[in-house]
Structure formats: structure tokens, C-alpha cells
Amino acid sequence: MIFRTLVIAASVAALAGCGGKTETGSTSAPAKKAGQVIAEVNGDSITTGDFQRELENLPPYLKPMAETPEGKKELLDTMVVRELILQQARKDGIDKSPEVAAKLEELKKRVIVDAFLKKKVEEQVNISDDELKKFYDENKDKFKTGDQIRASHILVRTEKEAQDILAQLKAGANFEELAKKKSIDSAAAKGGDLGWFSKGAMVPEFEKAVMGMKDGQISGIVKTKFGYHIIKKTGTRKAGVRSFDEVKEQIKAALLPAKQQEVFQKLKDDIKKNAKITINEDVLKSLGGAQDAGAPPAAAPEAK
């Protein structure tokens, strides 16, 4: 499932990387590749720079998986297969078809617009500490929690793997580094950190083990339906209202979408102000599926 998703993500990213035509009609020269060569495909190279860009283009939820040794191999294999398909498509003249040229031109417009909006919104969106503190003071009930625990873990498929890792930890190996290299869980990229959680958030076997541990302690091997875990308890905090510093980033993430929408709306209004725009209503109506003129616009989503 991960592999299929990576294939889709990488294939979409590939479309943006296809060479286009210059204004004179000639094929644009390929940009000089940065980084070391990690694979050669019929003479064409895939470099560490290519790989890093591919990784950055993945959705956030996929990045931790693609940063594991297994995930890196899958991603590189996807890039190799895609390069082979691209080479064959060029041999067949697909890259010179009018349909591809039209799609590339449309994609180019979208990329430019997206880059412009991203730049403008990032420049203008600003949430001050005073705004964040005001929200915190007015909504303290939202930040109450019960007793919580923080833990990290290393998850592997077999008991033998877990035994080998446990032996390394007892010999003084660094837990976080082993988690990054060995764990098959999505938290591997963060050194196995699972963050803060309350009772009932984890499967019973995991919860029973971690509840009986002291801060800083490393467990033995804990088996669950997901595999074999080695757990490190990294913190404990009592029930109560979380401090402003603890939830500051959480508040910012909740307020950001509304701020971005506000900036985007102002940008739209400003950019349309001095433009000459003509709408042919008869042609618009002939397209069908038009919204009833009296229907209210969809409400903007609330920050959660």
C-alpha cells in the first residue's frame, strides 16, 4: 500500500519535472543535476539532489515512512521505474504530442500561481504572541487534560530483531538513533517519539508496559498486534491545564487557516481592483450546472 502511494506521488511529481518547450520551440536544456549519483538508468543519472526533491514533494504523512531504509529503497525503485517509462515514452514520441504540451502548459500556470500565492500569504500572515495569548486566556478549558505519559518506541516485525536491538541498547547504543534506523513505525523519523498521550490511547499490552515504567526507563520486549516493541518512557505529567508555552504552537496551527483565508481574500480583492474583467453570463449559463443565484456561498471551515 505504501509502495503504491509512493508510485502515485512520485509519478505526479514527475509530470512537473518533464522538459518543456522554450518560446522558440526548441527543447529546453536539462538543468545541471546536484549531488552524488545514486543510480544510473540507461545512462541517465538519478542523484541525491533528485532524491531529496522527491522526498520533499511527498505528502507529510508519507515522509516518515520514506525516510526509513526500506522506504528509501522503495522510493528509489519508484524513481528508477519512472525514468524507464519516461525514456520509453520519449522514444515513442509521447513527449512531443499536443496533448502532453497542453497539459504541461496548464501545469506550468498552476505551479506559478501556487508559488505566487504561497509567497504572498507567507509574507503577510502574521499571528502575534498577544493574539495567541488572548486565545489561550479565553479558552483555557480547551487545554485541560488528564494524567499523560510521553514515550518513544522501536517497532520491528520479529522477536529476533527486537532481541538484537535490546542487546545493543544494553551495550550503550542510542535509543533515538536505533529507532531511526530500525523501527518500521512512522514515528521512526522522530527517533520513535510518540508524543504525549492519555490512558486508553494505546493498545492494552503497550499501555500496561509503559504505565509501570519510570521516566527514562527502557522496557523489555513488548508484543502487540503490530509487532515487537521496545519502549522508552520519556515523561509524565499530572492532570491540569497545559501552560501557554506547551500549547502555543497548537493554537497557532488552529488560527492559521483563518488568517490565511483572510489574507487570500484581501489579495483577491486587491488584484481584481484595477483589472478589466468581462464575464459573458450567457455563455456561463450555457455550461450547465450553475449554482442558483440565490443560494448562499459555502461557509468557510472553522479552525479546530
mmCIF file of C-alpha atoms in Angstrom:
data_model
loop_
_atom_site.group_PDB
_atom_site.id
_atom_site.type_symbol
_atom_site.label_atom_id
_atom_site.label_comp_id
_atom_site.label_asym_id
_atom_site.label_seq_id
_atom_site.Cartn_x
_atom_site.Cartn_y
_atom_site.Cartn_z
ATOM 1 C CA MET A 1 0.000 0.000 0.000
ATOM 2 C CA ILE A 2 2.866 2.333 0.888
ATOM 3 C CA PHE A 3 4.629 1.417 -2.353
ATOM 4 C CA ARG A 4 1.534 2.128 -4.452
ATOM 5 C CA THR A 5 1.058 5.504 -2.775
ATOM 6 C CA LEU A 6 4.694 6.399 -3.344
ATOM 7 C CA VAL A 7 4.340 5.450 -7.011
ATOM 8 C CA ILE A 8 1.374 7.783 -7.406
ATOM 9 C CA ALA A 9 3.077 10.635 -5.552
ATOM 10 C CA ALA A 10 6.306 10.227 -7.491
ATOM 11 C CA SER A 11 4.525 9.976 -10.841
ATOM 12 C CA VAL A 12 2.671 13.227 -10.216
ATOM 13 C CA ALA A 13 5.941 14.894 -9.246
ATOM 14 C CA ALA A 14 7.475 13.587 -12.458
ATOM 15 C CA LEU A 15 4.989 15.498 -14.574
ATOM 16 C CA ALA A 16 6.285 18.750 -13.139
ATOM 17 C CA GLY A 17 9.830 17.698 -13.997
ATOM 18 C CA CYS A 18 9.293 16.862 -17.662
ATOM 19 C CA GLY A 19 11.221 19.083 -20.041
ATOM 20 C CA GLY A 20 9.091 21.647 -21.856
ATOM 21 C CA LYS A 21 9.492 23.856 -24.922
ATOM 22 C CA THR A 22 11.103 27.277 -24.949
ATOM 23 C CA GLU A 23 9.480 30.225 -26.666
ATOM 24 C CA THR A 24 11.492 29.474 -29.811
ATOM 25 C CA GLY A 25 10.116 25.944 -29.930
ATOM 26 C CA SER A 26 13.354 24.119 -29.047
ATOM 27 C CA THR A 27 13.587 21.632 -26.207
ATOM 28 C CA SER A 28 14.812 23.321 -23.032
ATOM 29 C CA ALA A 29 18.234 22.168 -21.828
ATOM 30 C CA PRO A 30 18.157 19.965 -18.739
ATOM 31 C CA ALA A 31 19.245 21.654 -15.529
ATOM 32 C CA LYS A 32 22.606 20.592 -14.120
ATOM 33 C CA LYS A 33 22.000 17.891 -11.533
ATOM 34 C CA ALA A 34 23.201 18.430 -7.983
ATOM 35 C CA GLY A 35 24.563 15.821 -5.604
ATOM 36 C CA GLN A 36 26.098 12.380 -5.920
ATOM 37 C CA VAL A 37 24.824 9.782 -8.366
ATOM 38 C CA ILE A 38 22.866 7.052 -6.571
ATOM 39 C CA ALA A 39 21.546 5.234 -9.652
ATOM 40 C CA GLU A 40 22.106 5.112 -13.420
ATOM 41 C CA VAL A 41 19.273 4.168 -15.760
ATOM 42 C CA ASN A 42 20.425 3.530 -19.355
ATOM 43 C CA GLY A 43 22.997 6.313 -18.977
ATOM 44 C CA ASP A 44 20.671 8.824 -17.250
ATOM 45 C CA SER A 45 21.591 9.538 -13.643
ATOM 46 C CA ILE A 46 19.484 9.877 -10.505
ATOM 47 C CA THR A 47 21.324 11.979 -7.920
ATOM 48 C CA THR A 48 20.976 12.661 -4.215
ATOM 49 C CA GLY A 49 19.564 16.050 -5.213
ATOM 50 C CA ASP A 50 16.839 14.358 -7.280
ATOM 51 C CA PHE A 51 16.070 12.020 -4.387
ATOM 52 C CA GLN A 52 15.855 14.862 -1.856
ATOM 53 C CA ARG A 53 13.461 16.835 -4.074
ATOM 54 C CA GLU A 54 11.318 13.717 -4.483
ATOM 55 C CA LEU A 55 11.241 13.273 -0.715
ATOM 56 C CA GLU A 56 10.252 16.909 -0.162
ATOM 57 C CA ASN A 57 7.381 16.577 -2.647
ATOM 58 C CA LEU A 58 5.798 13.684 -0.757
ATOM 59 C CA PRO A 59 2.749 14.397 1.431
ATOM 60 C CA PRO A 60 3.729 14.993 5.103
ATOM 61 C CA TYR A 61 2.149 11.733 6.277
ATOM 62 C CA LEU A 62 4.342 9.728 3.876
ATOM 63 C CA LYS A 63 7.687 11.398 4.620
ATOM 64 C CA PRO A 64 8.484 9.484 7.836
ATOM 65 C CA MET A 65 7.905 6.158 6.052
ATOM 66 C CA ALA A 66 10.069 7.215 3.110
ATOM 67 C CA GLU A 67 12.902 8.166 5.490
ATOM 68 C CA THR A 68 13.313 4.591 6.769
ATOM 69 C CA PRO A 69 15.854 2.342 4.996
ATOM 70 C CA GLU A 70 13.039 0.261 3.475
ATOM 71 C CA GLY A 71 11.117 3.363 2.432
ATOM 72 C CA LYS A 72 14.194 4.885 0.760
ATOM 73 C CA LYS A 73 14.666 1.730 -1.303
ATOM 74 C CA GLU A 74 11.009 1.801 -2.364
ATOM 75 C CA LEU A 75 11.195 5.457 -3.313
ATOM 76 C CA LEU A 76 14.394 4.981 -5.319
ATOM 77 C CA ASP A 77 12.902 1.958 -7.094
ATOM 78 C CA THR A 78 9.881 4.101 -7.975
ATOM 79 C CA MET A 79 12.177 6.765 -9.436
ATOM 80 C CA VAL A 80 14.056 4.149 -11.481
ATOM 81 C CA VAL A 81 10.850 2.655 -12.899
ATOM 82 C CA ARG A 82 9.540 6.116 -13.683
ATOM 83 C CA GLU A 83 12.764 7.008 -15.513
ATOM 84 C CA LEU A 84 12.450 3.842 -17.626
ATOM 85 C CA ILE A 85 8.854 4.742 -18.510
ATOM 86 C CA LEU A 86 9.910 8.296 -19.361
ATOM 87 C CA GLN A 87 12.698 7.059 -21.641
ATOM 88 C CA GLN A 88 10.325 4.722 -23.475
ATOM 89 C CA ALA A 89 7.689 7.456 -23.779
ATOM 90 C CA ARG A 90 10.252 9.753 -25.388
ATOM 91 C CA LYS A 91 11.246 7.022 -27.848
ATOM 92 C CA ASP A 92 7.571 6.690 -28.771
ATOM 93 C CA GLY A 93 7.288 10.473 -29.249
ATOM 94 C CA ILE A 94 4.721 10.886 -26.477
ATOM 95 C CA ASP A 95 6.579 13.919 -25.077
ATOM 96 C CA LYS A 96 6.006 15.774 -28.385
ATOM 97 C CA SER A 97 2.260 15.155 -28.600
ATOM 98 C CA PRO A 98 -0.114 18.166 -28.488
ATOM 99 C CA GLU A 99 -1.983 16.641 -25.539
ATOM 100 C CA VAL A 100 1.168 16.489 -23.400
ATOM 101 C CA ALA A 101 2.221 20.004 -24.451
ATOM 102 C CA ALA A 102 -1.206 21.378 -23.427
ATOM 103 C CA LYS A 103 -1.106 19.610 -20.064
ATOM 104 C CA LEU A 104 2.430 20.856 -19.368
ATOM 105 C CA GLU A 105 1.403 24.413 -20.172
ATOM 106 C CA GLU A 106 -1.584 24.129 -17.815
ATOM 107 C CA LEU A 107 0.610 22.623 -15.110
ATOM 108 C CA LYS A 108 3.143 25.421 -15.542
ATOM 109 C CA LYS A 109 0.413 28.012 -14.949
ATOM 110 C CA ARG A 110 -0.747 26.218 -11.801
ATOM 111 C CA VAL A 111 2.790 25.961 -10.403
ATOM 112 C CA ILE A 112 3.440 29.683 -10.998
ATOM 113 C CA VAL A 113 0.128 30.698 -9.404
ATOM 114 C CA ASP A 114 0.694 28.411 -6.426
ATOM 115 C CA ALA A 115 4.222 29.780 -5.906
ATOM 116 C CA PHE A 116 2.940 33.367 -6.093
ATOM 117 C CA LEU A 117 0.135 32.753 -3.596
ATOM 118 C CA LYS A 118 2.412 30.856 -1.216
ATOM 119 C CA LYS A 119 4.939 33.698 -1.248
ATOM 120 C CA LYS A 120 2.333 36.417 -0.713
ATOM 121 C CA VAL A 121 0.428 34.571 2.014
ATOM 122 C CA GLU A 122 3.612 33.663 3.907
ATOM 123 C CA GLU A 123 4.788 37.290 3.718
ATOM 124 C CA GLN A 124 1.524 38.715 5.024
ATOM 125 C CA VAL A 125 0.246 36.123 7.515
ATOM 126 C CA ASN A 126 1.351 37.080 10.990
ATOM 127 C CA ILE A 127 -0.118 35.900 14.281
ATOM 128 C CA SER A 128 1.344 37.842 17.192
ATOM 129 C CA ASP A 129 2.083 36.356 20.600
ATOM 130 C CA ASP A 130 -0.554 38.717 22.009
ATOM 131 C CA GLU A 131 -3.217 37.142 19.766
ATOM 132 C CA LEU A 132 -2.127 33.658 20.775
ATOM 133 C CA LYS A 133 -2.140 34.543 24.473
ATOM 134 C CA LYS A 134 -5.574 36.168 24.181
ATOM 135 C CA PHE A 135 -6.987 32.993 22.620
ATOM 136 C CA TYR A 136 -5.360 30.905 25.354
ATOM 137 C CA ASP A 137 -6.757 33.062 28.169
ATOM 138 C CA GLU A 138 -10.266 32.972 26.674
ATOM 139 C CA ASN A 139 -10.240 29.208 26.035
ATOM 140 C CA LYS A 140 -8.347 27.627 28.928
ATOM 141 C CA ASP A 141 -10.994 24.916 29.263
ATOM 142 C CA LYS A 142 -9.910 23.593 25.866
ATOM 143 C CA PHE A 143 -6.439 22.843 27.201
ATOM 144 C CA LYS A 144 -7.357 20.662 30.171
ATOM 145 C CA THR A 145 -6.006 17.121 30.090
ATOM 146 C CA GLY A 146 -5.874 14.118 32.375
ATOM 147 C CA ASP A 147 -2.651 12.444 33.503
ATOM 148 C CA GLN A 148 -0.400 11.982 30.491
ATOM 149 C CA ILE A 149 2.681 9.995 29.540
ATOM 150 C CA ARG A 150 5.273 10.585 26.855
ATOM 151 C CA ALA A 151 7.133 7.667 25.320
ATOM 152 C CA SER A 152 9.211 6.571 22.354
ATOM 153 C CA HIS A 153 9.392 3.118 20.862
ATOM 154 C CA ILE A 154 11.183 0.921 18.363
ATOM 155 C CA LEU A 155 8.827 -1.380 16.456
ATOM 156 C CA VAL A 156 10.099 -4.406 14.500
ATOM 157 C CA ARG A 157 8.447 -7.407 12.866
ATOM 158 C CA THR A 158 10.252 -10.286 14.588
ATOM 159 C CA GLU A 159 11.234 -11.173 18.133
ATOM 160 C CA LYS A 160 14.802 -11.877 16.990
ATOM 161 C CA GLU A 161 15.141 -8.327 15.647
ATOM 162 C CA ALA A 162 13.818 -6.989 18.952
ATOM 163 C CA GLN A 163 16.296 -9.120 20.924
ATOM 164 C CA ASP A 164 19.213 -7.837 18.822
ATOM 165 C CA ILE A 165 18.138 -4.217 19.349
ATOM 166 C CA LEU A 166 17.623 -4.719 23.078
ATOM 167 C CA ALA A 167 21.143 -6.165 23.329
ATOM 168 C CA GLN A 168 22.546 -3.091 21.561
ATOM 169 C CA LEU A 169 20.677 -0.779 23.938
ATOM 170 C CA LYS A 170 22.026 -2.643 26.963
ATOM 171 C CA ALA A 171 25.504 -2.229 25.496
ATOM 172 C CA GLY A 172 25.013 1.562 25.391
ATOM 173 C CA ALA A 173 23.567 2.244 21.939
ATOM 174 C CA ASN A 174 21.491 5.417 21.474
ATOM 175 C CA PHE A 175 17.738 4.695 21.549
ATOM 176 C CA GLU A 176 16.729 7.503 19.182
ATOM 177 C CA GLU A 177 19.346 6.596 16.575
ATOM 178 C CA LEU A 178 18.335 2.930 16.641
ATOM 179 C CA ALA A 179 14.687 3.938 16.274
ATOM 180 C CA LYS A 180 15.516 5.955 13.137
ATOM 181 C CA LYS A 181 17.447 3.073 11.607
ATOM 182 C CA LYS A 182 15.460 0.026 12.696
ATOM 183 C CA SER A 183 11.861 0.936 13.556
ATOM 184 C CA ILE A 184 9.151 0.235 10.979
ATOM 185 C CA ASP A 185 6.742 2.682 12.639
ATOM 186 C CA SER A 186 6.018 6.116 11.137
ATOM 187 C CA ALA A 187 7.489 7.729 14.291
ATOM 188 C CA ALA A 188 10.934 6.365 13.338
ATOM 189 C CA ALA A 189 11.989 9.656 11.712
ATOM 190 C CA LYS A 190 11.418 11.384 15.073
ATOM 191 C CA GLY A 191 13.535 8.905 16.977
ATOM 192 C CA GLY A 192 10.451 6.854 17.840
ATOM 193 C CA ASP A 193 8.798 9.713 19.754
ATOM 194 C CA LEU A 194 5.037 9.166 20.181
ATOM 195 C CA GLY A 195 4.402 12.473 21.948
ATOM 196 C CA TRP A 196 2.081 12.868 24.935
ATOM 197 C CA PHE A 197 -0.870 10.513 25.329
ATOM 198 C CA SER A 198 -3.518 9.658 27.920
ATOM 199 C CA LYS A 199 -4.762 6.354 29.262
ATOM 200 C CA GLY A 200 -6.708 4.419 26.615
ATOM 201 C CA ALA A 201 -4.814 5.882 23.662
ATOM 202 C CA MET A 202 -2.558 2.849 23.173
ATOM 203 C CA VAL A 203 -3.248 -0.866 22.750
ATOM 204 C CA PRO A 204 -3.579 -2.665 26.149
ATOM 205 C CA GLU A 205 -0.234 -4.514 26.059
ATOM 206 C CA PHE A 206 1.683 -1.328 25.239
ATOM 207 C CA GLU A 207 -0.210 0.716 27.838
ATOM 208 C CA LYS A 208 0.276 -1.859 30.605
ATOM 209 C CA ALA A 209 4.024 -1.919 29.996
ATOM 210 C CA VAL A 210 4.544 1.851 29.845
ATOM 211 C CA MET A 211 2.301 2.635 32.834
ATOM 212 C CA GLY A 212 4.521 0.531 35.078
ATOM 213 C CA MET A 213 7.763 2.216 33.999
ATOM 214 C CA LYS A 214 9.759 5.105 35.457
ATOM 215 C CA ASP A 215 10.764 8.145 33.406
ATOM 216 C CA GLY A 216 13.877 7.333 31.366
ATOM 217 C CA GLN A 217 13.408 3.579 31.741
ATOM 218 C CA ILE A 218 13.604 1.221 28.731
ATOM 219 C CA SER A 219 11.276 -1.774 28.633
ATOM 220 C CA GLY A 220 11.911 -5.342 27.630
ATOM 221 C CA ILE A 221 10.251 -6.736 24.501
ATOM 222 C CA VAL A 222 6.508 -5.999 24.352
ATOM 223 C CA LYS A 223 4.421 -7.900 21.804
ATOM 224 C CA THR A 224 1.246 -6.369 20.323
ATOM 225 C CA LYS A 225 -0.767 -6.955 17.163
ATOM 226 C CA PHE A 226 1.575 -4.506 15.392
ATOM 227 C CA GLY A 227 4.772 -6.422 16.133
ATOM 228 C CA TYR A 228 7.502 -6.299 18.781
ATOM 229 C CA HIS A 229 8.112 -3.058 20.670
ATOM 230 C CA ILE A 230 10.913 -1.756 22.841
ATOM 231 C CA ILE A 231 9.598 1.249 24.762
ATOM 232 C CA LYS A 232 11.356 4.174 26.406
ATOM 233 C CA LYS A 233 9.281 6.258 28.828
ATOM 234 C CA THR A 234 10.368 9.884 28.398
ATOM 235 C CA GLY A 235 7.980 11.875 30.583
ATOM 236 C CA THR A 236 4.997 12.082 32.964
ATOM 237 C CA ARG A 237 2.687 14.994 33.699
ATOM 238 C CA LYS A 238 -0.261 15.339 36.018
ATOM 239 C CA ALA A 239 -3.789 16.323 35.041
ATOM 240 C CA GLY A 240 -4.459 20.035 34.691
ATOM 241 C CA VAL A 241 -4.435 22.951 32.277
ATOM 242 C CA ARG A 242 -1.465 22.906 29.946
ATOM 243 C CA SER A 243 0.711 26.020 30.101
ATOM 244 C CA PHE A 244 0.663 28.623 27.336
ATOM 245 C CA ASP A 245 4.172 27.640 26.187
ATOM 246 C CA GLU A 246 3.108 23.996 25.869
ATOM 247 C CA VAL A 247 0.143 24.778 23.607
ATOM 248 C CA LYS A 248 1.374 27.888 21.802
ATOM 249 C CA GLU A 249 2.180 26.059 18.554
ATOM 250 C CA GLN A 250 -1.111 24.149 18.755
ATOM 251 C CA ILE A 251 -3.029 27.439 18.980
ATOM 252 C CA LYS A 252 -1.051 28.905 16.096
ATOM 253 C CA ALA A 253 -1.888 25.885 13.918
ATOM 254 C CA ALA A 254 -5.584 26.302 14.765
ATOM 255 C CA LEU A 255 -5.679 30.041 13.993
ATOM 256 C CA LEU A 256 -3.507 29.909 10.874
ATOM 257 C CA PRO A 257 -6.121 28.727 8.312
ATOM 258 C CA ALA A 258 -8.481 31.604 9.123
ATOM 259 C CA LYS A 259 -5.611 34.097 8.884
ATOM 260 C CA GLN A 260 -4.517 32.639 5.560
ATOM 261 C CA GLN A 261 -8.064 32.853 4.223
ATOM 262 C CA GLU A 262 -8.276 36.478 5.335
ATOM 263 C CA VAL A 263 -5.018 37.364 3.548
ATOM 264 C CA PHE A 264 -6.053 35.429 0.446
ATOM 265 C CA GLN A 265 -9.405 37.232 0.271
ATOM 266 C CA LYS A 266 -7.703 40.632 0.540
ATOM 267 C CA LEU A 267 -5.190 39.610 -2.123
ATOM 268 C CA LYS A 268 -8.033 38.593 -4.470
ATOM 269 C CA ASP A 269 -9.847 41.884 -3.881
ATOM 270 C CA ASP A 270 -6.691 43.960 -4.444
ATOM 271 C CA ILE A 271 -5.626 42.114 -7.592
ATOM 272 C CA LYS A 272 -9.097 42.419 -9.153
ATOM 273 C CA LYS A 273 -9.488 46.100 -8.221
ATOM 274 C CA ASN A 274 -7.668 47.604 -11.213
ATOM 275 C CA ALA A 275 -8.222 44.742 -13.666
ATOM 276 C CA LYS A 276 -10.567 44.931 -16.646
ATOM 277 C CA ILE A 277 -12.735 41.815 -16.413
ATOM 278 C CA THR A 278 -15.669 40.929 -18.665
ATOM 279 C CA ILE A 279 -17.934 37.956 -17.959
ATOM 280 C CA ASN A 280 -20.231 36.599 -20.652
ATOM 281 C CA GLU A 281 -23.149 35.437 -18.488
ATOM 282 C CA ASP A 282 -24.992 33.775 -21.399
ATOM 283 C CA VAL A 283 -22.014 31.552 -22.188
ATOM 284 C CA LEU A 284 -21.544 30.815 -18.473
ATOM 285 C CA LYS A 285 -25.185 29.726 -18.138
ATOM 286 C CA SER A 286 -24.909 27.542 -21.233
ATOM 287 C CA LEU A 287 -22.260 25.425 -19.497
ATOM 288 C CA GLY A 288 -24.907 23.975 -17.176
ATOM 289 C CA GLY A 289 -24.640 23.001 -13.538
ATOM 290 C CA ALA A 290 -24.568 26.608 -12.447
ATOM 291 C CA GLN A 291 -25.379 27.367 -8.819
ATOM 292 C CA ASP A 292 -28.679 29.072 -8.132
ATOM 293 C CA ALA A 293 -28.005 32.805 -7.922
ATOM 294 C CA GLY A 294 -29.921 32.964 -4.668
ATOM 295 C CA ALA A 295 -28.023 30.159 -2.994
ATOM 296 C CA PRO A 296 -25.691 31.246 -0.213
ATOM 297 C CA PRO A 297 -21.965 30.551 -0.624
ATOM 298 C CA ALA A 298 -20.494 27.608 1.257
ATOM 299 C CA ALA A 299 -19.358 28.506 4.761
ATOM 300 C CA ALA A 300 -15.607 28.602 5.390
ATOM 301 C CA PRO A 301 -14.361 25.781 7.634
ATOM 302 C CA GLU A 302 -13.816 26.698 11.253
ATOM 303 C CA ALA A 303 -10.426 26.282 12.897
ATOM 304 C CA LYS A 304 -10.330 23.286 15.210
#
